[in-house]
Amino acid sequence: SLPAGRSAAYMPSPSSDPPNVLQSSHPLILHKITQMRKAKAGPKYLNQLLREVSTFLCYEATADLEMEPCAVTSRLGEEKGQRLANRVAIVPVMRGGLGMLEAMTEMVCNARVYHLGIYRDKKSLMPVEYYNKLPKRVTVQTAFVLDPCPLSGATAIAAIDILKAWGSTADFKLRIKFVCIGASQQAVDNISSAHPDVPIHVGLIDRLHDPDGAPLAPILPGLGDIGDRLFGTDGNDDFDEDGLDGA
């Protein structure tokens, strides 16, 4: 069970959040994140829930993409329609971000996919880049960074730093959005402070912290390390793959 008052720490607090922080209030997102925290949720069920939550967040994060008129050949002849005006890239931060990738590419089917591998060094606590598959030429206008559960935000900040360095020139500035399932208040504040121009779309914020302001670990108790849980490397074999969504 949650510590006293902890459930209240997940409630949206728009008035205290920076303007670029957009916490979802969708009931199904909150419901499915709760299901993800179940001890019996194995890799298969967790992947299903992660994909569903990511679909909702993708819907919200893509709401302001620019459109342009186009012609479409229907059964009744030539008609007028609309299509995305700009090219989009999906950038999952490995490994956890891979669990969000399928939902995003299903929604934005013509998106490019660029992978970044970043981990936090256990001694220095600094982000370390170990894999970068960004192309030499920038052919997209908007990039969505996927990282399911930032605790400090250091990895997310590093990923956005890399994208800005890659995608910004004297004549062009890459538009970047950050999408995550859950985050600590400190992570949201750190990312927002480092990159106030980057919208942060988050399913749930864990706002509790210790007297020094550090986030209580783990955030969203039970969610765990998404990458380890998805790929079965968390050492837990006591799970039920046929979890019930309404249970």
Short mmCIF file of C-alpha atoms in Angstrom, two decimals:
data_model
loop_
_atom_site.label_atom_id
_atom_site.label_comp_id
_atom_site.label_asym_id
_atom_site.label_seq_id
_atom_site.Cartn_x
_atom_site.Cartn_y
_atom_site.Cartn_z
CA SER A 1 0.00 0.00 0.00
CA LEU A 2 1.05 3.61 -0.51
CA PRO A 3 2.41 5.72 2.36
CA ALA A 4 -0.14 8.09 3.86
CA GLY A 5 -0.79 10.96 1.51
CA ARG A 6 1.19 9.46 -1.34
CA SER A 7 -1.81 8.99 -3.64
CA ALA A 8 -2.52 12.73 -3.40
CA ALA A 9 0.97 13.38 -4.73
CA TYR A 10 -0.08 12.05 -8.14
CA MET A 11 -2.85 14.56 -8.64
CA PRO A 12 -2.31 17.14 -11.42
CA SER A 13 -1.11 20.52 -10.17
CA PRO A 14 -1.16 22.71 -13.29
CA SER A 15 -0.79 25.98 -11.39
CA SER A 16 2.64 25.02 -10.01
CA ASP A 17 4.02 23.40 -13.17
CA PRO A 18 6.09 25.31 -15.75
CA PRO A 19 4.08 26.15 -18.89
CA ASN A 20 5.88 23.53 -20.97
CA VAL A 21 4.87 20.69 -18.61
CA LEU A 22 1.67 19.01 -19.80
CA GLN A 23 0.48 16.29 -17.43
CA SER A 24 -2.39 14.25 -18.84
CA SER A 25 -5.66 14.07 -16.95
CA HIS A 26 -7.13 11.29 -19.10
CA PRO A 27 -8.81 8.65 -16.87
CA LEU A 28 -7.63 5.74 -19.01
CA ILE A 29 -3.99 6.83 -18.77
CA LEU A 30 -4.21 6.96 -14.98
CA HIS A 31 -6.04 3.61 -14.89
CA LYS A 32 -3.52 1.82 -17.10
CA ILE A 33 -0.47 3.21 -15.30
CA THR A 34 -1.97 1.70 -12.13
CA GLN A 35 -2.22 -1.66 -13.91
CA MET A 36 1.44 -1.36 -14.94
CA ARG A 37 2.44 -1.16 -11.28
CA LYS A 38 0.93 -4.56 -10.41
CA ALA A 39 3.48 -7.04 -9.10
CA LYS A 40 2.03 -9.80 -11.29
CA ALA A 41 2.29 -7.84 -14.57
CA GLY A 42 4.85 -9.72 -16.67
CA PRO A 43 6.65 -8.54 -19.83
CA LYS A 44 3.81 -9.39 -22.22
CA TYR A 45 1.07 -7.62 -20.24
CA LEU A 46 3.36 -4.72 -19.34
CA ASN A 47 4.23 -4.22 -23.00
CA GLN A 48 0.52 -4.14 -23.89
CA LEU A 49 -0.21 -1.51 -21.22
CA LEU A 50 2.85 0.54 -22.14
CA ARG A 51 1.74 0.54 -25.77
CA GLU A 52 -1.79 1.63 -24.83
CA VAL A 53 -0.64 4.47 -22.55
CA SER A 54 1.85 5.58 -25.21
CA THR A 55 -0.96 5.72 -27.78
CA PHE A 56 -2.94 8.14 -25.61
CA LEU A 57 0.13 10.27 -24.94
CA CYS A 58 0.98 10.29 -28.66
CA TYR A 59 -2.52 11.56 -29.41
CA GLU A 60 -2.00 14.45 -26.98
CA ALA A 61 1.60 15.21 -28.01
CA THR A 62 0.77 15.36 -31.73
CA ALA A 63 -2.33 17.57 -31.38
CA ASP A 64 -0.58 20.70 -32.68
CA LEU A 65 1.29 19.23 -35.66
CA GLU A 66 0.97 21.47 -38.71
CA MET A 67 -1.34 20.40 -41.52
CA GLU A 68 -1.47 21.27 -45.23
CA PRO A 69 -4.17 20.82 -47.88
CA CYS A 70 -3.88 17.91 -50.28
CA ALA A 71 -5.85 16.17 -52.99
CA VAL A 72 -7.24 12.67 -52.42
CA THR A 73 -8.72 10.35 -54.99
CA SER A 74 -11.91 8.91 -53.51
CA ARG A 75 -14.56 6.63 -55.02
CA LEU A 76 -16.42 9.79 -55.96
CA GLY A 77 -13.44 11.34 -57.70
CA GLU A 78 -10.89 13.96 -56.75
CA GLU A 79 -11.53 15.48 -53.31
CA LYS A 80 -9.78 17.86 -50.94
CA GLY A 81 -8.22 16.70 -47.69
CA GLN A 82 -5.40 17.42 -45.24
CA ARG A 83 -2.11 15.77 -44.37
CA LEU A 84 0.84 16.37 -42.05
CA ALA A 85 2.87 19.26 -43.39
CA ASN A 86 6.19 18.25 -41.83
CA ARG A 87 8.24 15.12 -41.39
CA VAL A 88 8.43 13.61 -37.93
CA ALA A 89 11.10 11.57 -36.12
CA ILE A 90 10.55 9.23 -33.18
CA VAL A 91 13.62 8.96 -30.92
CA PRO A 92 13.40 6.23 -28.25
CA VAL A 93 16.05 6.36 -25.53
CA MET A 94 17.11 2.72 -25.11
CA ARG A 95 16.08 0.49 -23.57
CA GLY A 96 12.88 1.65 -21.93
CA GLY A 97 11.90 3.97 -24.76
CA LEU A 98 11.65 1.00 -27.11
CA GLY A 99 8.46 -0.05 -25.32
CA MET A 100 6.80 3.21 -26.39
CA LEU A 101 8.02 3.08 -29.98
CA GLU A 102 5.43 0.78 -31.55
CA ALA A 103 2.48 2.89 -30.43
CA MET A 104 4.06 6.07 -31.75
CA THR A 105 4.94 4.62 -35.15
CA GLU A 106 1.46 3.12 -35.50
CA MET A 107 -0.05 6.57 -34.97
CA VAL A 108 2.49 8.41 -37.15
CA CYS A 109 3.11 5.71 -39.73
CA ASN A 110 5.51 7.70 -41.94
CA ALA A 111 7.76 8.80 -39.07
CA ARG A 112 11.50 8.22 -39.14
CA VAL A 113 12.95 6.27 -36.21
CA TYR A 114 16.31 7.29 -34.73
CA HIS A 115 17.77 5.41 -31.74
CA LEU A 116 19.78 6.87 -28.89
CA GLY A 117 21.46 4.77 -26.20
CA ILE A 118 22.18 6.63 -22.95
CA TYR A 119 22.72 5.29 -19.44
CA ARG A 120 23.50 6.94 -16.10
CA ASP A 121 26.91 6.05 -14.68
CA LYS A 122 26.46 4.52 -11.22
CA LYS A 123 29.46 6.34 -9.73
CA SER A 124 29.33 9.78 -11.32
CA LEU A 125 25.54 9.70 -11.88
CA MET A 126 26.24 11.45 -15.19
CA PRO A 127 24.58 10.35 -18.45
CA VAL A 128 26.83 8.36 -20.80
CA GLU A 129 26.04 8.06 -24.52
CA TYR A 130 26.81 4.59 -25.89
CA TYR A 131 24.74 4.46 -29.09
CA ASN A 132 23.76 7.14 -31.58
CA LYS A 133 22.00 6.34 -34.86
CA LEU A 134 21.11 9.86 -35.99
CA PRO A 135 21.58 10.36 -39.75
CA LYS A 136 24.07 12.88 -41.09
CA ARG A 137 21.38 14.95 -42.79
CA VAL A 138 18.44 16.47 -40.94
CA THR A 139 15.30 15.68 -42.96
CA VAL A 140 12.66 16.06 -40.23
CA GLN A 141 11.08 19.12 -38.64
CA THR A 142 9.78 17.63 -35.35
CA ALA A 143 11.29 14.96 -33.09
CA PHE A 144 9.56 13.13 -30.23
CA VAL A 145 11.93 11.83 -27.52
CA LEU A 146 10.63 8.76 -25.67
CA ASP A 147 11.86 7.88 -22.17
CA PRO A 148 9.27 6.18 -19.95
CA CYS A 149 10.22 7.06 -16.36
CA PRO A 150 12.86 9.75 -15.70
CA LEU A 151 13.92 10.03 -12.05
CA SER A 152 16.42 12.90 -12.22
CA GLY A 153 15.87 13.86 -15.85
CA ALA A 154 19.61 13.69 -16.65
CA THR A 155 19.21 11.10 -19.42
CA ALA A 156 16.33 13.02 -21.01
CA ILE A 157 18.30 16.28 -20.87
CA ALA A 158 21.28 14.56 -22.51
CA ALA A 159 19.07 13.16 -25.29
CA ILE A 160 17.57 16.59 -25.97
CA ASP A 161 21.05 18.16 -25.92
CA ILE A 162 22.18 15.67 -28.56
CA LEU A 163 19.17 16.34 -30.76
CA LYS A 164 19.56 20.11 -30.51
CA ALA A 165 23.24 19.91 -31.44
CA TRP A 166 22.38 17.64 -34.37
CA GLY A 167 19.26 19.42 -35.61
CA SER A 168 20.02 23.11 -35.21
CA THR A 169 21.69 25.31 -37.82
CA ALA A 170 21.79 29.02 -38.55
CA ASP A 171 18.73 28.60 -40.77
CA PHE A 172 16.80 25.82 -39.04
CA LYS A 173 15.78 24.80 -35.54
CA LEU A 174 14.50 21.29 -34.89
CA ARG A 175 11.27 21.20 -32.91
CA ILE A 176 11.54 18.72 -30.03
CA LYS A 177 8.93 17.21 -27.71
CA PHE A 178 9.55 14.91 -24.75
CA VAL A 179 7.10 12.12 -23.94
CA CYS A 180 7.17 9.95 -20.80
CA ILE A 181 4.82 7.66 -18.90
CA GLY A 182 5.68 8.81 -15.38
CA ALA A 183 8.28 11.15 -13.87
CA SER A 184 9.41 12.55 -10.55
CA GLN A 185 8.75 16.20 -9.83
CA GLN A 186 12.51 16.77 -9.81
CA ALA A 187 12.91 15.23 -13.28
CA VAL A 188 10.15 17.41 -14.70
CA ASP A 189 11.64 20.52 -13.10
CA ASN A 190 15.18 19.70 -14.28
CA ILE A 191 14.14 19.00 -17.87
CA SER A 192 11.95 22.09 -17.97
CA SER A 193 14.75 24.26 -16.56
CA ALA A 194 17.36 22.92 -19.00
CA HIS A 195 15.02 23.06 -22.00
CA PRO A 196 12.11 25.46 -21.38
CA ASP A 197 11.33 25.42 -25.12
CA VAL A 198 10.62 21.66 -25.15
CA PRO A 199 7.04 20.56 -24.30
CA ILE A 200 6.96 17.70 -21.77
CA HIS A 201 4.02 15.33 -22.17
CA VAL A 202 3.76 13.10 -19.08
CA GLY A 203 1.15 10.61 -17.96
CA LEU A 204 1.72 10.99 -14.22
CA ILE A 205 4.03 13.03 -12.00
CA ASP A 206 5.16 11.71 -8.62
CA ARG A 207 5.39 14.95 -6.64
CA LEU A 208 6.67 13.57 -3.33
CA HIS A 209 10.23 14.35 -2.22
CA ASP A 210 12.43 14.10 0.86
CA PRO A 211 13.29 17.09 3.10
CA ASP A 212 16.24 17.90 0.81
CA GLY A 213 14.02 18.07 -2.27
CA ALA A 214 15.21 14.80 -3.81
CA PRO A 215 12.52 12.50 -5.27
CA LEU A 216 11.46 9.55 -3.15
CA ALA A 217 12.74 6.37 -4.79
CA PRO A 218 11.26 4.51 -6.39
CA ILE A 219 8.89 6.89 -8.14
CA LEU A 220 5.42 5.46 -8.74
CA PRO A 221 6.16 2.48 -6.43
CA GLY A 222 5.82 -0.83 -8.26
CA LEU A 223 6.53 0.54 -11.71
CA GLY A 224 10.22 -0.36 -11.44
CA ASP A 225 12.77 -0.17 -14.23
CA ILE A 226 10.66 -0.34 -17.40
CA GLY A 227 13.55 -1.63 -19.51
CA ASP A 228 14.34 -4.47 -17.10
CA ARG A 229 10.67 -5.42 -16.73
CA LEU A 230 10.00 -5.35 -20.47
CA PHE A 231 12.97 -7.55 -21.33
CA GLY A 232 12.72 -9.85 -18.29
CA THR A 233 16.05 -8.84 -16.75
CA ASP A 234 14.69 -7.64 -13.39
CA GLY A 235 15.11 -11.06 -11.77
CA ASN A 236 11.37 -11.47 -11.16
CA ASP A 237 9.77 -14.66 -12.45
CA ASP A 238 6.65 -14.45 -10.28
CA PHE A 239 4.21 -12.85 -12.67
CA ASP A 240 0.92 -13.58 -14.41
CA GLU A 241 0.94 -12.87 -18.16
CA ASP A 242 -2.87 -12.93 -18.29
CA GLY A 243 -3.46 -9.94 -16.03
CA LEU A 244 -6.97 -8.53 -16.13
CA ASP A 245 -7.26 -4.86 -17.07
CA GLY A 246 -10.17 -4.25 -14.74
CA ALA A 247 -8.76 -6.12 -11.75
#
